[in-house]
Structure formats: structure tokens, C-alpha cells
Coordinates of C-alpha atoms in Angstrom, one line a residue:
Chain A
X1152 CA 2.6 -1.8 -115.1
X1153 CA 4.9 -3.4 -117.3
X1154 CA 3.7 -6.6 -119.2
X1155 CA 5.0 -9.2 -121.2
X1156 CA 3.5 -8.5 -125.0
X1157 CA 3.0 -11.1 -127.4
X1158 CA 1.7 -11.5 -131.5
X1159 CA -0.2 -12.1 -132.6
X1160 CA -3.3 -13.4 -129.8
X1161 CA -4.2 -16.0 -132.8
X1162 CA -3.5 -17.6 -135.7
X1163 CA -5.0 -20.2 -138.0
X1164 CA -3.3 -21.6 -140.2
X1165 CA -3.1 -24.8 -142.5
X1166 CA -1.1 -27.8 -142.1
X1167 CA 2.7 -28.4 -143.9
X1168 CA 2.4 -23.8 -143.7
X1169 CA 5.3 -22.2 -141.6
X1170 CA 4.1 -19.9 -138.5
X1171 CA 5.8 -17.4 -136.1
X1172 CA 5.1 -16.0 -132.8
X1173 CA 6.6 -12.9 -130.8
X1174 CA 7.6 -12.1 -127.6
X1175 CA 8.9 -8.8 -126.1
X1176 CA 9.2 -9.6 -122.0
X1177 CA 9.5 -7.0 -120.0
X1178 CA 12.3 -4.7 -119.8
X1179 CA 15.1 -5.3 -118.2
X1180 CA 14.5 -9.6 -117.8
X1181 CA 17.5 -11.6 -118.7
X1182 CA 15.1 -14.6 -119.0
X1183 CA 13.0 -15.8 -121.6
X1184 CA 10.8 -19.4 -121.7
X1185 CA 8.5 -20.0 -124.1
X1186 CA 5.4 -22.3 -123.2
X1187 CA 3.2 -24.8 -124.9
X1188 CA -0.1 -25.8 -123.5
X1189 CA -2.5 -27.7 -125.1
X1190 CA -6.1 -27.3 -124.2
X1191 CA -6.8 -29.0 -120.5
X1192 CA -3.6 -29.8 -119.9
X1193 CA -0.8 -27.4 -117.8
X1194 CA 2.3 -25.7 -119.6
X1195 CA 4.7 -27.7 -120.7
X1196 CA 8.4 -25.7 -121.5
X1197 CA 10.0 -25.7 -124.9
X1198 CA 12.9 -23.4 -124.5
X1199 CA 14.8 -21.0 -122.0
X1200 CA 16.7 -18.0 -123.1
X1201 CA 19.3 -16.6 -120.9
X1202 CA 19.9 -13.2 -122.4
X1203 CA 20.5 -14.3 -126.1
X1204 CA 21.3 -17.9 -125.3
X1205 CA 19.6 -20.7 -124.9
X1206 CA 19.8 -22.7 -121.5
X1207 CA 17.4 -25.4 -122.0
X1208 CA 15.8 -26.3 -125.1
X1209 CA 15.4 -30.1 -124.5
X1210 CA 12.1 -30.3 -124.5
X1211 CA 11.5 -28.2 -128.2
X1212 CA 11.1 -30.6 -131.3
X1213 CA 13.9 -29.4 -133.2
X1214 CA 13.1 -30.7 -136.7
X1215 CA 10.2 -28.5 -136.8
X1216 CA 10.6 -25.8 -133.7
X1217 CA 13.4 -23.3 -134.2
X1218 CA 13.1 -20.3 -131.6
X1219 CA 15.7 -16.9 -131.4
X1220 CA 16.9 -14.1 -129.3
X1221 CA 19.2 -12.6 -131.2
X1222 CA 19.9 -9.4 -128.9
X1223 CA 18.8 -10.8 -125.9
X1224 CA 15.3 -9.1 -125.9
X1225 CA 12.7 -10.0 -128.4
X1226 CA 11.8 -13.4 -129.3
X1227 CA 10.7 -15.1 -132.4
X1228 CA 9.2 -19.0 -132.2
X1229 CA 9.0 -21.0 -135.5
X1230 CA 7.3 -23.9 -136.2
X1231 CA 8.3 -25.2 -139.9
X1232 CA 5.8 -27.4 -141.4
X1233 CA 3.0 -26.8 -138.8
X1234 CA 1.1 -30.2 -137.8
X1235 CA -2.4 -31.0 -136.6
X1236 CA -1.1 -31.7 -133.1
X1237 CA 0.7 -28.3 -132.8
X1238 CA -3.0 -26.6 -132.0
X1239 CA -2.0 -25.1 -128.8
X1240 CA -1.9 -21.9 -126.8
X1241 CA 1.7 -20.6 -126.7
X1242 CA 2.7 -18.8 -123.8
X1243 CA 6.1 -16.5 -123.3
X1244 CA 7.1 -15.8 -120.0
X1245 CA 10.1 -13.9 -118.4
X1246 CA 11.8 -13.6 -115.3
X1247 CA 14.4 -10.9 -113.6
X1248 CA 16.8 -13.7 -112.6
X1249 CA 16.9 -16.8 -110.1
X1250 CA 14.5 -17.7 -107.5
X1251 CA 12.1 -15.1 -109.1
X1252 CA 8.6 -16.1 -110.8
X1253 CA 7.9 -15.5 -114.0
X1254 CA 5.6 -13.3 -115.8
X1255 CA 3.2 -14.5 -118.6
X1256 CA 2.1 -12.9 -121.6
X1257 CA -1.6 -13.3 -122.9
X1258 CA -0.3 -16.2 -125.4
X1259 CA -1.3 -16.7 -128.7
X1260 CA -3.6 -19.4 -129.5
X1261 CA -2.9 -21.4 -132.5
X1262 CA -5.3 -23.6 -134.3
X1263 CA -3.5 -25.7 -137.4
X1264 CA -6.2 -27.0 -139.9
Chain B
X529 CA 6.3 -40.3 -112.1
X530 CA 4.4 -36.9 -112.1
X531 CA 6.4 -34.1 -110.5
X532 CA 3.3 -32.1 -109.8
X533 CA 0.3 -33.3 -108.8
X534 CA -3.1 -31.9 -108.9
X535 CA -6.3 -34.2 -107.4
X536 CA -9.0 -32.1 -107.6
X537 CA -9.9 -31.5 -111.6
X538 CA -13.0 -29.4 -110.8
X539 CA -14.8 -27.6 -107.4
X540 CA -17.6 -25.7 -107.0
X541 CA -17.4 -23.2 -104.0
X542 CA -19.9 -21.2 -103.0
X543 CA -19.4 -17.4 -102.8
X544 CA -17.9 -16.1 -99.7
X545 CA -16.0 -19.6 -98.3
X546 CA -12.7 -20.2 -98.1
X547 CA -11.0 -22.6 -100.9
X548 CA -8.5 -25.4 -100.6
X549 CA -7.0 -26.6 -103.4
X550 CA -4.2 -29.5 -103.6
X551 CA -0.7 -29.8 -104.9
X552 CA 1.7 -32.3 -104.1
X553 CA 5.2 -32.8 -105.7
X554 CA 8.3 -35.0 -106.5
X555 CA 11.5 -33.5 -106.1
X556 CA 14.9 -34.8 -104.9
X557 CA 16.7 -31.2 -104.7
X558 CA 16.8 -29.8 -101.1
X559 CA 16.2 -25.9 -103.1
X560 CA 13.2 -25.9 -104.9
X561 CA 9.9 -23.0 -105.4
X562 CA 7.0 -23.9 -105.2
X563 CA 4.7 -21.0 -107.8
X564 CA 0.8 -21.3 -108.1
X565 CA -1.0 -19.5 -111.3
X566 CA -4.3 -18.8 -112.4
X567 CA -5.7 -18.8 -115.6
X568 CA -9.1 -17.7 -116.4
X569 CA -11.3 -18.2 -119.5
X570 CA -8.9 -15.6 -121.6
X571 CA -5.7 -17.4 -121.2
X572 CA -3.5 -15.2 -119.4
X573 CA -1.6 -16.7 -116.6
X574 CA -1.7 -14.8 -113.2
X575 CA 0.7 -15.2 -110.8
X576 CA -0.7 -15.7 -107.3
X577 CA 1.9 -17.0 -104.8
X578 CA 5.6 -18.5 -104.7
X579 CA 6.9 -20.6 -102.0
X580 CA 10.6 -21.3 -101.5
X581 CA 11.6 -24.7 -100.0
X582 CA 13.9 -23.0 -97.1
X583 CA 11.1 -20.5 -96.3
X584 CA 9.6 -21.3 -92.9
X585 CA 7.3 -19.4 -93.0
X586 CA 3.9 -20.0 -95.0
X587 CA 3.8 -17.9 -97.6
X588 CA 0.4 -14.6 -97.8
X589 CA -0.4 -12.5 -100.7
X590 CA -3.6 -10.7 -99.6
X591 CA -6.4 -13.6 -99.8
X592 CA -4.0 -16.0 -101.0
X593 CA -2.0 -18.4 -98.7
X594 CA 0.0 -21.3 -99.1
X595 CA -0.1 -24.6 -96.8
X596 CA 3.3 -25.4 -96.8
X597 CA 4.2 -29.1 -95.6
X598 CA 7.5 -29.7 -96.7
X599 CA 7.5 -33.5 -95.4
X600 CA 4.6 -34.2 -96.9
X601 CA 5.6 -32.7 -99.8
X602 CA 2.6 -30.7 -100.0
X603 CA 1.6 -27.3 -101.2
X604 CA -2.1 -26.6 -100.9
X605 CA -3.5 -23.0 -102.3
X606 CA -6.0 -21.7 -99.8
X607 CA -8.1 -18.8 -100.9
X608 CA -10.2 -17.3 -98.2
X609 CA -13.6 -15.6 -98.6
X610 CA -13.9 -16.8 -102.3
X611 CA -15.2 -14.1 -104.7
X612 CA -16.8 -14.6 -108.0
X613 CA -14.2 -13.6 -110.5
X614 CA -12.3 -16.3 -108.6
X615 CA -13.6 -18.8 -111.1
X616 CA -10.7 -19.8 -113.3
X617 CA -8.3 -22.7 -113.8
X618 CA -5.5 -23.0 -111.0
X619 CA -1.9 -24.6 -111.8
X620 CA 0.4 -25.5 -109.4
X621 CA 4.4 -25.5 -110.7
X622 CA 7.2 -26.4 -109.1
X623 CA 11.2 -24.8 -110.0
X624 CA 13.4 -27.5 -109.0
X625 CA 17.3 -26.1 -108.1
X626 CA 18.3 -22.3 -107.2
X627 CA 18.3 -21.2 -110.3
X628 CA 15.8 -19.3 -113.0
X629 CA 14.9 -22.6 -114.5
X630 CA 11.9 -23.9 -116.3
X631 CA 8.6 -24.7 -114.3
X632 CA 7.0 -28.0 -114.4
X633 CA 3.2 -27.1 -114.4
X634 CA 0.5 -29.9 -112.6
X635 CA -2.6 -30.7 -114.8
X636 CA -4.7 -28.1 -112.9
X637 CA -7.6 -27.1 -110.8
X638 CA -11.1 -25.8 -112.2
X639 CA -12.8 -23.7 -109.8
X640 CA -16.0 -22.2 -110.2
X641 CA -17.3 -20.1 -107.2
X642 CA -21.3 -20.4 -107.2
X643 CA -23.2 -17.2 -105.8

């Protein structure tokens, strides 16, 4: 059954350091979010690829967040210094197209120190 | 105002009954879906069930069902005959428009099915 990978699962790392997460949905989905969810709360969405563009990234704090899908696969998600308040588990899901639901990887949990 | 809201933050259930858990949301659009996930202890999120707004019929997935009150603006998860690996977290989200767009998630249900 195909699956949405992600890497890695987690990653500690120490405040004002950069980090990177990837995504590979699964083949053959246009669509690409990327998800933040901090412990005991739901997702929240930080960006929404459309093949290699994004669609919706108004909710991604662009001084520090940068994300990419520069073929309209794989994804890469950047945060650029990291902050204390960035400890989250960051989910990537994809979807075949509209009025479909989306599938979620296993995340990776970050913890910033 | 929250677009998705979820009353219950914990149940308990005990094995073998049939589950109800709440989800009401805030939507102007007339074409919305209506998606509930589960996540247990690892992380993963599992998809469970999707509602469309125009569907008239309550939406099934094998013990999974979906109390669809479309005036009340209510979409309740029922899960009958409640097993243990149940036990997980339970988000209700909400699509607004036709399109592939972003879900907005609720805060979540903990369930925990007691033998």
C-alpha cells in the first residue's frame, strides 16, 4: 500500500541551529500540505503545494519557515534559526486532487533545546 | 470563532459499546467536507471517514459512521462495538470550498476503551 514517507521520525536540535524535514507523498498526488501540531492541540496548516507551486502558504512564518517542491514531488521544510516554540510534530500530507482526503505520513517530531 | 469544535477532551468507553464522539463546525460555504482522523500514541494520522456537505446520505466505513446534521451543523463520529486498539486521539477537520484545500483540524477527542 503506498504511503506517504517522511525524515527523519525525530530530530533534536539546539536553538538559533537550522533544521530540515522531507517529504515524498505518494505517487502520482498533485498535492502537498505540510502540518504543524503542537503537543495536545490539532494540526494547524503551514503550506499547500500544488504540483511545484505553492497555493496557500499564509499561515507559514516566513522569516524563519521556507518550504520547496522544486519538481513537484519531494518536499523539503526549513526552519532557519529554530526557536523554543517550534518543538512540534510535523506532519506532511498529500492528496490526489479536490474533494479527496489526504493521506498522512508518520511525521517527524521535533524537540528544539 | 472556532471553525471546528470538539466538546469532549477525554472518554472512557468500555470494550464492546458503541462510541459517540462530537464535532460541530462554522462554515459559510454551501460545499464543504467534513474528514475525521485518528491518531494514536505513535503519531500517525489515520483516516477514518469523509463527509461531503451535498451527500445525503450518512456516510459508513466498516464500524465507522458519521451523524450527519447539516442544520445543526453537526458531525458526530460513531464507532460501534468499540475494540481496544480503538484507544487513540480523534480529530475532527473540516475543507471548506470544492477544492483540495487545507483542513482546519478541532482540538480533539481522547478515547480510551476500558476492557
Amino acid at each position: 500500500e503506498a504511503e506517504v514517507a517522511q525524515s527523519p521520525r525525530y530530530k533534536i536540535t539546539e536553538k538559533s541551529q537550522a533544521v530540515a524535514f522531507w517529504c515524498d507523498p505518494i505517487s502520482g498526488h498533485a498535492t502537498l500540505y505540510w502540518y504543524r501540531q503542537i503537543l495536545g492541540q490539532g494540526p494547524e496548516l503551514l503550506v499547500q503545494f500544488q504540483d511545484e507551486s505553492v497555493v496557500d502558504d499564509s499561515q507559514l512564518p516566513k522569516d524563519r519557515f521556507s518550504a520547496e517542491r522544486l519538481k513537484g514531488v519531494d518536499s523539503t521544510l526549513k526552519i532557519q534559526p529554530a526557536e523554543l516554540g517550534d518543538s512540534a510534530m510535523y506532519l506532511c500530507a498529500s492528496s490526489s486532487g479536490r474533494l479527496r482526503e489526504q493521506y498522512f505520513g508518520p511525521g517527524t517530531r521535533l524537540t528544539v533545546t | 470563532a472556532q471553525k471546528i469544535t470538539q466538546t469532549q477532551p477525554g472518554m472512557f468507553v468500555q470494550e464492546k459499546e458503541a462510541v459517540t464522539l462530537d464535532c460541530t463546525y462554522d462554515t459559510s460555504d454551501q460545499s464543504y467536507g467534513l474528514f475525521w482522523y485518528k491518531q494514536p500514541s505513535s503519531g500517525e494520522m489515520i483516516f477514518l471517514i469523509y463527509q461531503g456537505s451535498y451527500d445525503e446520505q450518512n456516510a459508513t466505513e466498516g464500524r465507522y459512521s458519521l451523524n450527519f446534521q447539516k442544520a445543526r451543523k453537526s458531525a458526530n463520529l460513531v464507532i460501534s462495538a468499540s475494540q481496544l486498539g480503538d484507544s487513540a486521539m480523534y480529530f475532527c477537520a473540516m475543507r471548506e470550498g470544492g477544492g483540495a484545500d487545507g483542513l482546519t483540524f478541532g482540538k480533539g477527542t481522547h478515547l480510551i476503551i476500558q476492557p
